[in-house]
Every structure is written in structure tokens, then in C-alpha cells.
């Protein structure tokens, strides 16, 4: 196999080639995660994938990639996604079948309303008309005002993401009760990653809503600690190093009776389609990334009645 890359503003697109068949992957690089196009390219340049003659040895290949260097989760995800796309195309199966799913469930995806000036929120909520669930970014000093505006503008099911913004557990609990009263269903990352474990344990015990770890859980080995602090986890391919580890995380979280959100960064259709093949396993699907960016070079995933439908085409089903 050989690999090459192509850039747009905040992503690196990866290709794996085997006997003329090409698999496509993506590293999406939000600045706060510390990876850059340069770091991804530097990581990819260290890979000697030519040593693997059979792309179907995915476990062996991905374990090799993981051991090249610590971190680089998005770079690793780009190889994982390209490899699953390639294997799906070789076997002529959509990726969900590689994970044992025959008929993917239709799952509603939420659409994120980012933090913005309050006057812009009604317009943003209207723009989300094709989605049936909204995920509201909170963690500001205006949270109650934001919730008030959202409730005035729509009566859709609501998720909240506090993005580590509530620094005090008492205040966080008050906010959770306010969100519960306003019909919210779930809250992501209420407190900072580095807050005291005792505070998160206290909040988890008293919370009227399920709490999901986002920044607190990146990879498989982060789940064990999170089980005492959160009711569930938000799994994203760019954190988990791709589909294979995301799938392992789903099963571990299930064993621990934890809820699962399948989320994303701002990503093109490539990584969003990849994640969509795992959406049958999730309690909450938040795969709006490609709908939020202007430099998506691909056709958007199919959105029917607010559900992101995984493609039935071989691989991830990416179309330009
Ligand atoms: Mg989040």
C-alpha cells in the first residue's frame, strides 16, 4: 500500500492504495487539539505501510501505526478511516457490515448551535431546520439567556454542551436543574477536565440529567476512570484514532452501562461518513460536522428526516 495527502484549510486528506483501489481518510485538526497539517504530514511520513501486503490485516496495521509515536490521534484516524474505506471497497461491503451491522438503524443527529452573540442565535436556530435535535453550546455567563432564546425559537429536543465551562460544582448543579426544567436531555462535559474527581463524582450522583465526557475521554484507556465521573462518553474518531478503536470503546462503554454519544469535530463528509457507519451503536448521534463547514470538497452525507444515513456503497461511501 502507498499513501498520499491533500490539504484544505484545517484538514489533511489521506489516501491508501492497493491494486488500484483507493481508500480515503481524513485528519480534522481543530486548533485546541494540538495537531497541525505539518504534524500530521510529519507523522504520515514516518509510516512504512508498503510492508503490509494485505490491507485486510487491519488489526496488525493499525497497531503498527499506533506504536510509531504517541498522540497524533487525528493523523492516526486518517489512516484508520482510509484503511476501512479501502477494505470495504475490496470486500465490496459498506463499512457498517465490517462492524457486524446488517441493517443500520436510522438515528436522528443533533445539530450544534455554537456560542455567538445572542442576537445571532434565532437566525442560527432557523438555519438548523433540517435537523430535529439541537445541541446548544453553553458554559458562558449568558447560559440562562441562551436557553431562554432557544426555548422561544423552537420546541425541538435539546442536548447541551458546557465545554468545561462551569467551574464550580454547586453552580454546575444549578445549571443542570435549569436545563432539566427546560427539557434538555443530556449534558456534555459540565466541568473542566482537570477539576477534582470528587467534584465530578458528587455532580454525577446528584445530576438530574445524564452527563457525558467529551474532553475527559479521548481513547479506550480513558474510559475506566470516566465510569465513576460520568454517565456516558462522547466518542469522536479524531480523538479515538479512528473507527476500530471507537468500536472497541463502544463495547467497553456498553459493558460498563454507560451512554454513548457519537460526535465529531468540524470535519468533511469523509470523517462524518466514516462515523455514520457506527451510528447504530449510539444513544446520541451528533454528526453535523460537514454541515457546519464551507470547505467540504465532498457531497454531504444523506440527511433524511434529520437522520444521517450511512451509505450502502462499498467502504465509507464518499462521493465528490
Ligand atoms: Mg463537546
mmCIF file of C-alpha atoms and ligand atoms in Angstrom:
data_model
loop_
_atom_site.group_PDB
_atom_site.id
_atom_site.type_symbol
_atom_site.label_atom_id
_atom_site.label_comp_id
_atom_site.label_asym_id
_atom_site.label_seq_id
_atom_site.Cartn_x
_atom_site.Cartn_y
_atom_site.Cartn_z
ATOM 1 C CA UNK A 1 0.000 0.000 0.000
ATOM 2 C CA UNK A 2 1.059 3.583 -0.582
ATOM 3 C CA UNK A 3 -0.274 6.823 0.822
ATOM 4 C CA UNK A 4 -0.517 10.441 -0.312
ATOM 5 C CA UNK A 5 -2.072 13.597 1.133
ATOM 6 C CA UNK A 6 -4.005 16.656 0.052
ATOM 7 C CA UNK A 7 -4.878 19.758 2.082
ATOM 8 C CA UNK A 8 -7.659 22.160 2.691
ATOM 9 C CA UNK A 9 -7.687 24.726 5.484
ATOM 10 C CA UNK A 10 -7.973 22.645 8.642
ATOM 11 C CA UNK A 11 -7.767 19.058 7.436
ATOM 12 C CA UNK A 12 -5.422 16.599 5.804
ATOM 13 C CA UNK A 13 -6.968 14.075 3.427
ATOM 14 C CA UNK A 14 -5.208 10.743 3.204
ATOM 15 C CA UNK A 15 -5.340 8.056 0.549
ATOM 16 C CA UNK A 16 -4.336 4.408 0.762
ATOM 17 C CA UNK A 17 -3.938 2.494 -2.476
ATOM 18 C CA UNK A 18 -3.945 -1.259 -3.075
ATOM 19 C CA UNK A 19 -4.131 -2.906 -6.520
ATOM 20 C CA UNK A 20 -5.661 0.252 -7.984
ATOM 21 C CA UNK A 21 -8.357 0.560 -5.301
ATOM 22 C CA UNK A 22 -8.200 3.760 -3.230
ATOM 23 C CA UNK A 23 -9.386 4.294 0.336
ATOM 24 C CA UNK A 24 -9.889 7.849 1.602
ATOM 25 C CA UNK A 25 -9.308 9.160 5.105
ATOM 26 C CA UNK A 26 -9.230 12.480 6.889
ATOM 27 C CA UNK A 27 -7.483 14.131 9.807
ATOM 28 C CA UNK A 28 -9.532 17.076 11.043
ATOM 29 C CA UNK A 29 -7.466 19.496 13.113
ATOM 30 C CA UNK A 30 -9.239 21.868 15.477
ATOM 31 C CA UNK A 31 -6.502 24.134 16.934
ATOM 32 C CA UNK A 32 -7.238 23.184 20.562
ATOM 33 C CA UNK A 33 -6.190 19.575 19.952
ATOM 34 C CA UNK A 34 -2.605 20.486 19.201
ATOM 35 C CA UNK A 35 -2.230 18.716 15.850
ATOM 36 C CA UNK A 36 -1.475 20.692 12.683
ATOM 37 C CA UNK A 37 -1.236 19.875 8.990
ATOM 38 C CA UNK A 38 2.536 19.853 9.458
ATOM 39 C CA UNK A 39 2.415 17.443 12.402
ATOM 40 C CA UNK A 40 0.053 15.127 10.504
ATOM 41 C CA UNK A 41 2.296 15.121 7.444
ATOM 42 C CA UNK A 42 5.365 14.535 9.609
ATOM 43 C CA UNK A 43 3.618 11.594 11.279
ATOM 44 C CA UNK A 44 2.445 10.099 7.982
ATOM 45 C CA UNK A 45 5.946 10.397 6.520
ATOM 46 C CA UNK A 46 7.195 8.017 9.213
ATOM 47 C CA UNK A 47 4.839 5.230 8.127
ATOM 48 C CA UNK A 48 6.137 2.363 6.043
ATOM 49 C CA UNK A 49 2.875 0.809 5.002
ATOM 50 C CA UNK A 50 4.462 -0.882 1.972
ATOM 51 C CA UNK A 51 5.497 -3.665 4.367
ATOM 52 C CA UNK A 52 1.850 -4.760 4.618
ATOM 53 C CA UNK A 53 0.813 -6.707 1.541
ATOM 54 C CA UNK A 54 -2.684 -7.464 2.765
ATOM 55 C CA UNK A 55 -4.852 -4.457 3.775
ATOM 56 C CA UNK A 56 -7.327 -6.872 5.379
ATOM 57 C CA UNK A 57 -4.905 -7.285 8.289
ATOM 58 C CA UNK A 58 -6.411 -4.151 9.805
ATOM 59 C CA UNK A 59 -5.581 -5.038 13.437
ATOM 60 C CA UNK A 60 -1.909 -5.564 12.648
ATOM 61 C CA UNK A 61 -1.654 -2.425 10.502
ATOM 62 C CA UNK A 62 -3.403 -0.113 12.988
ATOM 63 C CA UNK A 63 -1.396 -1.448 15.903
ATOM 64 C CA UNK A 64 1.789 -0.675 13.917
ATOM 65 C CA UNK A 65 0.525 2.860 13.173
ATOM 66 C CA UNK A 66 -0.362 3.465 16.826
ATOM 67 C CA UNK A 67 3.104 2.486 18.019
ATOM 68 C CA UNK A 68 5.007 4.826 15.671
ATOM 69 C CA UNK A 69 4.622 7.755 18.072
ATOM 70 C CA UNK A 70 2.368 8.784 20.983
ATOM 71 C CA UNK A 71 -0.528 11.202 20.400
ATOM 72 C CA UNK A 72 -1.223 12.171 16.773
ATOM 73 C CA UNK A 73 -4.773 10.875 17.226
ATOM 74 C CA UNK A 74 -6.222 12.665 14.198
ATOM 75 C CA UNK A 75 -3.305 11.591 11.996
ATOM 76 C CA UNK A 76 -3.886 8.008 13.118
ATOM 77 C CA UNK A 77 -7.620 8.385 12.474
ATOM 78 C CA UNK A 78 -6.897 9.435 8.884
ATOM 79 C CA UNK A 79 -5.103 6.135 8.261
ATOM 80 C CA UNK A 80 -7.781 4.132 10.084
ATOM 81 C CA UNK A 81 -10.580 5.703 8.030
ATOM 82 C CA UNK A 82 -8.717 5.265 4.738
ATOM 83 C CA UNK A 83 -7.989 1.645 5.643
ATOM 84 C CA UNK A 84 -11.626 0.854 6.467
ATOM 85 C CA UNK A 85 -12.715 2.576 3.244
ATOM 86 C CA UNK A 86 -10.173 0.505 1.325
ATOM 87 C CA UNK A 87 -11.149 -2.788 2.990
ATOM 88 C CA UNK A 88 -14.852 -2.086 2.398
ATOM 89 C CA UNK A 89 -14.145 -1.447 -1.272
ATOM 90 C CA UNK A 90 -12.011 -4.605 -1.598
ATOM 91 C CA UNK A 91 -14.725 -6.729 0.055
ATOM 92 C CA UNK A 92 -17.491 -4.763 -1.713
ATOM 93 C CA UNK A 93 -19.229 -4.049 1.612
ATOM 94 C CA UNK A 94 -20.327 -0.835 3.294
ATOM 95 C CA UNK A 95 -18.206 -0.229 6.404
ATOM 96 C CA UNK A 96 -21.093 -0.881 8.799
ATOM 97 C CA UNK A 97 -21.031 -4.518 7.659
ATOM 98 C CA UNK A 98 -17.362 -4.720 8.686
ATOM 99 C CA UNK A 99 -18.643 -3.976 12.204
ATOM 100 C CA UNK A 100 -21.332 -6.660 12.091
ATOM 101 C CA UNK A 101 -24.312 -4.467 11.243
ATOM 102 C CA UNK A 102 -26.656 -5.756 8.526
ATOM 103 C CA UNK A 103 -29.322 -3.062 8.572
ATOM 104 C CA UNK A 104 -28.182 0.216 10.096
ATOM 105 C CA UNK A 105 -30.713 1.891 12.364
ATOM 106 C CA UNK A 106 -31.897 5.340 11.357
ATOM 107 C CA UNK A 107 -30.681 7.697 14.059
ATOM 108 C CA UNK A 108 -31.522 11.357 14.424
ATOM 109 C CA UNK A 109 -28.453 13.565 14.524
ATOM 110 C CA UNK A 110 -28.269 16.740 16.544
ATOM 111 C CA UNK A 111 -27.036 19.991 15.019
ATOM 112 C CA UNK A 112 -24.751 22.251 17.021
ATOM 113 C CA UNK A 113 -25.637 25.838 17.829
ATOM 114 C CA UNK A 114 -22.259 27.370 18.631
ATOM 115 C CA UNK A 115 -21.657 30.201 21.077
ATOM 116 C CA UNK A 116 -22.333 33.508 19.352
ATOM 117 C CA UNK A 117 -23.768 36.923 20.065
ATOM 118 C CA UNK A 118 -27.256 36.436 21.485
ATOM 119 C CA UNK A 119 -28.834 38.387 18.619
ATOM 120 C CA UNK A 120 -27.491 35.837 16.103
ATOM 121 C CA UNK A 121 -28.983 32.785 17.814
ATOM 122 C CA UNK A 122 -32.520 32.963 16.333
ATOM 123 C CA UNK A 123 -31.058 33.014 12.809
ATOM 124 C CA UNK A 124 -28.776 30.062 13.592
ATOM 125 C CA UNK A 125 -31.663 28.074 15.024
ATOM 126 C CA UNK A 126 -33.695 28.731 11.869
ATOM 127 C CA UNK A 127 -30.761 27.591 9.720
ATOM 128 C CA UNK A 128 -30.865 24.229 11.518
ATOM 129 C CA UNK A 129 -34.311 23.496 10.087
ATOM 130 C CA UNK A 130 -33.267 20.144 8.528
ATOM 131 C CA UNK A 131 -32.204 18.749 11.904
ATOM 132 C CA UNK A 132 -34.713 17.566 14.520
ATOM 133 C CA UNK A 133 -32.442 17.876 17.571
ATOM 134 C CA UNK A 134 -30.245 20.810 18.599
ATOM 135 C CA UNK A 135 -27.071 20.674 20.656
ATOM 136 C CA UNK A 136 -26.584 24.007 22.406
ATOM 137 C CA UNK A 137 -23.103 25.140 23.380
ATOM 138 C CA UNK A 138 -23.091 26.616 26.874
ATOM 139 C CA UNK A 139 -20.534 27.308 29.573
ATOM 140 C CA UNK A 140 -20.792 31.103 29.257
ATOM 141 C CA UNK A 141 -22.039 33.765 31.662
ATOM 142 C CA UNK A 142 -25.149 34.038 29.444
ATOM 143 C CA UNK A 143 -26.278 30.406 29.647
ATOM 144 C CA UNK A 144 -29.740 31.174 31.021
ATOM 145 C CA UNK A 145 -30.304 33.827 28.356
ATOM 146 C CA UNK A 146 -29.187 31.401 25.634
ATOM 147 C CA UNK A 147 -31.582 28.729 26.897
ATOM 148 C CA UNK A 148 -34.389 31.293 27.044
ATOM 149 C CA UNK A 149 -33.802 32.286 23.396
ATOM 150 C CA UNK A 150 -33.610 28.660 22.253
ATOM 151 C CA UNK A 151 -36.868 27.779 24.011
ATOM 152 C CA UNK A 152 -38.539 30.805 22.377
ATOM 153 C CA UNK A 153 -37.352 29.842 18.904
ATOM 154 C CA UNK A 154 -38.053 26.102 18.776
ATOM 155 C CA UNK A 155 -39.535 23.121 20.558
ATOM 156 C CA UNK A 156 -37.034 20.519 19.391
ATOM 157 C CA UNK A 157 -35.338 18.008 21.699
ATOM 158 C CA UNK A 158 -32.210 19.621 23.137
ATOM 159 C CA UNK A 159 -28.742 18.497 24.182
ATOM 160 C CA UNK A 160 -26.279 20.818 25.937
ATOM 161 C CA UNK A 161 -22.506 21.010 25.815
ATOM 162 C CA UNK A 162 -20.974 23.061 28.630
ATOM 163 C CA UNK A 163 -17.481 22.594 27.139
ATOM 164 C CA UNK A 164 -15.840 22.527 30.608
ATOM 165 C CA UNK A 165 -17.348 25.958 31.283
ATOM 166 C CA UNK A 166 -18.845 25.509 34.748
ATOM 167 C CA UNK A 167 -16.004 25.808 37.227
ATOM 168 C CA UNK A 168 -17.955 25.287 40.467
ATOM 169 C CA UNK A 169 -19.935 22.129 41.294
ATOM 170 C CA UNK A 170 -22.785 23.914 43.114
ATOM 171 C CA UNK A 171 -23.257 26.312 40.221
ATOM 172 C CA UNK A 172 -22.991 23.376 37.766
ATOM 173 C CA UNK A 173 -25.768 21.520 39.605
ATOM 174 C CA UNK A 174 -27.986 24.604 39.489
ATOM 175 C CA UNK A 175 -27.415 24.831 35.736
ATOM 176 C CA UNK A 176 -28.266 21.141 35.313
ATOM 177 C CA UNK A 177 -31.568 21.626 37.131
ATOM 178 C CA UNK A 178 -32.301 24.689 34.974
ATOM 179 C CA UNK A 179 -31.624 22.607 31.832
ATOM 180 C CA UNK A 180 -33.761 19.726 33.100
ATOM 181 C CA UNK A 181 -36.663 22.143 33.702
ATOM 182 C CA UNK A 182 -36.232 23.407 30.142
ATOM 183 C CA UNK A 183 -36.483 19.933 28.651
ATOM 184 C CA UNK A 184 -32.820 19.219 27.898
ATOM 185 C CA UNK A 185 -31.983 15.509 27.640
ATOM 186 C CA UNK A 186 -28.248 15.226 28.175
ATOM 187 C CA UNK A 187 -25.254 17.416 29.052
ATOM 188 C CA UNK A 188 -21.707 17.116 27.787
ATOM 189 C CA UNK A 189 -18.568 17.948 29.795
ATOM 190 C CA UNK A 190 -20.059 20.169 32.521
ATOM 191 C CA UNK A 191 -16.780 20.836 34.335
ATOM 192 C CA UNK A 192 -13.103 21.207 33.374
ATOM 193 C CA UNK A 193 -11.055 18.098 32.607
ATOM 194 C CA UNK A 194 -8.708 18.964 35.478
ATOM 195 C CA UNK A 195 -11.422 19.585 38.103
ATOM 196 C CA UNK A 196 -11.281 17.478 41.260
ATOM 197 C CA UNK A 197 -12.547 13.917 40.733
ATOM 198 C CA UNK A 198 -14.570 14.266 43.944
ATOM 199 C CA UNK A 199 -16.432 17.238 42.474
ATOM 200 C CA UNK A 200 -17.337 15.323 39.310
ATOM 201 C CA UNK A 201 -18.384 12.280 41.344
ATOM 202 C CA UNK A 202 -20.586 14.493 43.506
ATOM 203 C CA UNK A 203 -22.113 16.112 40.408
ATOM 204 C CA UNK A 204 -22.712 12.760 38.703
ATOM 205 C CA UNK A 205 -24.521 11.428 41.757
ATOM 206 C CA UNK A 206 -26.799 14.480 42.083
ATOM 207 C CA UNK A 207 -27.319 15.352 38.418
ATOM 208 C CA UNK A 208 -30.911 15.237 37.138
ATOM 209 C CA UNK A 209 -29.526 14.658 33.609
ATOM 210 C CA UNK A 210 -27.024 12.156 32.169
ATOM 211 C CA UNK A 211 -23.529 13.670 31.973
ATOM 212 C CA UNK A 212 -21.225 12.754 29.090
ATOM 213 C CA UNK A 213 -17.429 13.018 28.986
ATOM 214 C CA UNK A 214 -16.039 14.706 25.905
ATOM 215 C CA UNK A 215 -12.662 16.320 26.608
ATOM 216 C CA UNK A 216 -12.189 13.889 29.550
ATOM 217 C CA UNK A 217 -12.248 10.800 27.316
ATOM 218 C CA UNK A 218 -10.203 10.514 24.171
ATOM 219 C CA UNK A 219 -9.186 6.874 23.855
ATOM 220 C CA UNK A 220 -10.136 3.425 25.079
ATOM 221 C CA UNK A 221 -7.947 3.583 28.184
ATOM 222 C CA UNK A 222 -9.662 6.799 29.380
ATOM 223 C CA UNK A 223 -12.997 5.010 29.885
ATOM 224 C CA UNK A 224 -12.122 3.206 33.127
ATOM 225 C CA UNK A 225 -11.611 6.422 35.085
ATOM 226 C CA UNK A 226 -14.558 8.164 33.419
ATOM 227 C CA UNK A 227 -17.023 5.492 34.546
ATOM 228 C CA UNK A 228 -17.058 6.929 38.078
ATOM 229 C CA UNK A 229 -17.347 10.536 36.926
ATOM 230 C CA UNK A 230 -19.793 10.430 34.016
ATOM 231 C CA UNK A 231 -22.874 8.535 32.861
ATOM 232 C CA UNK A 232 -21.523 8.226 29.351
ATOM 233 C CA UNK A 233 -18.927 9.252 26.796
ATOM 234 C CA UNK A 234 -18.799 11.208 23.575
ATOM 235 C CA UNK A 235 -16.753 9.158 21.112
ATOM 236 C CA UNK A 236 -15.167 11.046 18.213
ATOM 237 C CA UNK A 237 -12.981 9.450 15.556
ATOM 238 C CA UNK A 238 -10.416 12.268 15.762
ATOM 239 C CA UNK A 239 -9.922 11.548 19.473
ATOM 240 C CA UNK A 240 -10.176 7.750 19.334
ATOM 241 C CA UNK A 241 -7.666 7.330 16.463
ATOM 242 C CA UNK A 242 -10.443 6.113 14.187
ATOM 243 C CA UNK A 243 -13.219 3.602 13.670
ATOM 244 C CA UNK A 244 -11.545 0.475 15.050
ATOM 245 C CA UNK A 245 -10.842 1.949 18.480
ATOM 246 C CA UNK A 246 -14.189 3.802 18.508
ATOM 247 C CA UNK A 247 -15.861 0.409 18.029
ATOM 248 C CA UNK A 248 -13.864 -1.079 20.935
ATOM 249 C CA UNK A 249 -14.824 1.925 23.079
ATOM 250 C CA UNK A 250 -18.498 1.453 22.253
ATOM 251 C CA UNK A 251 -18.396 -2.119 23.510
ATOM 252 C CA UNK A 252 -16.469 -1.271 26.686
ATOM 253 C CA UNK A 253 -18.830 1.607 27.461
ATOM 254 C CA UNK A 254 -21.805 -0.731 26.967
ATOM 255 C CA UNK A 255 -20.285 -3.296 29.348
ATOM 256 C CA UNK A 256 -19.982 -0.525 31.916
ATOM 257 C CA UNK A 257 -23.595 0.501 31.318
ATOM 258 C CA UNK A 258 -22.519 3.904 30.029
ATOM 259 C CA UNK A 259 -24.376 6.001 27.466
ATOM 260 C CA UNK A 260 -22.747 6.612 24.108
ATOM 261 C CA UNK A 261 -22.745 9.748 22.022
ATOM 262 C CA UNK A 262 -21.108 9.520 18.626
ATOM 263 C CA UNK A 263 -19.751 13.007 17.952
ATOM 264 C CA UNK A 264 -17.402 14.820 15.620
ATOM 265 C CA UNK A 265 -15.186 17.840 15.104
ATOM 266 C CA UNK A 266 -15.763 20.181 12.177
ATOM 267 C CA UNK A 267 -14.990 17.570 9.542
ATOM 268 C CA UNK A 268 -15.641 16.992 5.872
ATOM 269 C CA UNK A 269 -18.052 14.306 4.679
ATOM 270 C CA UNK A 270 -15.154 11.850 4.731
ATOM 271 C CA UNK A 271 -14.829 11.532 8.520
ATOM 272 C CA UNK A 272 -18.548 12.128 9.080
ATOM 273 C CA UNK A 273 -19.486 9.280 6.733
ATOM 274 C CA UNK A 274 -16.943 7.056 8.455
ATOM 275 C CA UNK A 275 -18.505 7.769 11.857
ATOM 276 C CA UNK A 276 -22.020 7.294 10.485
ATOM 277 C CA UNK A 277 -21.258 3.594 9.932
ATOM 278 C CA UNK A 278 -21.065 3.220 13.730
ATOM 279 C CA UNK A 279 -24.176 5.285 14.496
ATOM 280 C CA UNK A 280 -26.386 2.214 15.072
ATOM 281 C CA UNK A 281 -24.471 1.626 18.295
ATOM 282 C CA UNK A 282 -25.039 5.128 19.718
ATOM 283 C CA UNK A 283 -27.651 6.529 22.102
ATOM 284 C CA UNK A 284 -26.999 10.053 20.822
ATOM 285 C CA UNK A 285 -25.691 10.936 17.364
ATOM 286 C CA UNK A 286 -24.037 14.313 16.800
ATOM 287 C CA UNK A 287 -22.615 14.101 13.283
ATOM 288 C CA UNK A 288 -23.217 17.589 11.964
ATOM 289 C CA UNK A 289 -19.557 18.475 11.251
ATOM 290 C CA UNK A 290 -19.691 18.506 7.454
ATOM 291 C CA UNK A 291 -22.843 20.633 7.516
ATOM 292 C CA UNK A 292 -21.010 23.283 9.562
ATOM 293 C CA UNK A 293 -18.061 23.933 7.241
ATOM 294 C CA UNK A 294 -17.719 25.810 3.962
ATOM 295 C CA UNK A 295 -14.722 23.921 2.568
ATOM 296 C CA UNK A 296 -16.280 20.479 2.319
ATOM 297 C CA UNK A 297 -14.987 19.148 -1.024
ATOM 298 C CA UNK A 298 -17.404 16.198 -0.966
ATOM 299 C CA UNK A 299 -21.107 15.561 -1.257
ATOM 300 C CA UNK A 300 -22.727 15.825 2.191
ATOM 301 C CA UNK A 301 -23.935 12.603 3.819
ATOM 302 C CA UNK A 302 -27.559 11.791 3.117
ATOM 303 C CA UNK A 303 -29.819 13.526 5.640
ATOM 304 C CA UNK A 304 -33.376 12.162 5.701
ATOM 305 C CA UNK A 305 -35.882 13.452 8.259
ATOM 306 C CA UNK A 306 -32.994 14.588 10.461
ATOM 307 C CA UNK A 307 -31.235 11.200 10.266
ATOM 308 C CA UNK A 308 -27.764 10.769 8.782
ATOM 309 C CA UNK A 309 -27.977 7.627 6.704
ATOM 310 C CA UNK A 310 -24.783 5.567 6.310
ATOM 311 C CA UNK A 311 -24.095 4.896 2.641
ATOM 312 C CA UNK A 312 -24.782 1.404 1.258
ATOM 313 C CA UNK A 313 -21.893 1.787 -1.189
ATOM 314 C CA UNK A 314 -18.681 -0.184 -0.550
ATOM 315 C CA UNK A 315 -16.386 1.470 2.009
ATOM 316 C CA UNK A 316 -17.460 4.694 3.691
ATOM 317 C CA UNK A 317 -19.386 5.823 0.591
ATOM 318 C CA UNK A 318 -17.571 9.073 -0.096
ATOM 319 C CA UNK A 319 -18.660 10.986 -3.228
ATOM 320 C CA UNK A 320 -17.209 14.189 -4.637
HETATM 321 MG MG1 LIG B 1 -18.141 18.710 23.336
#
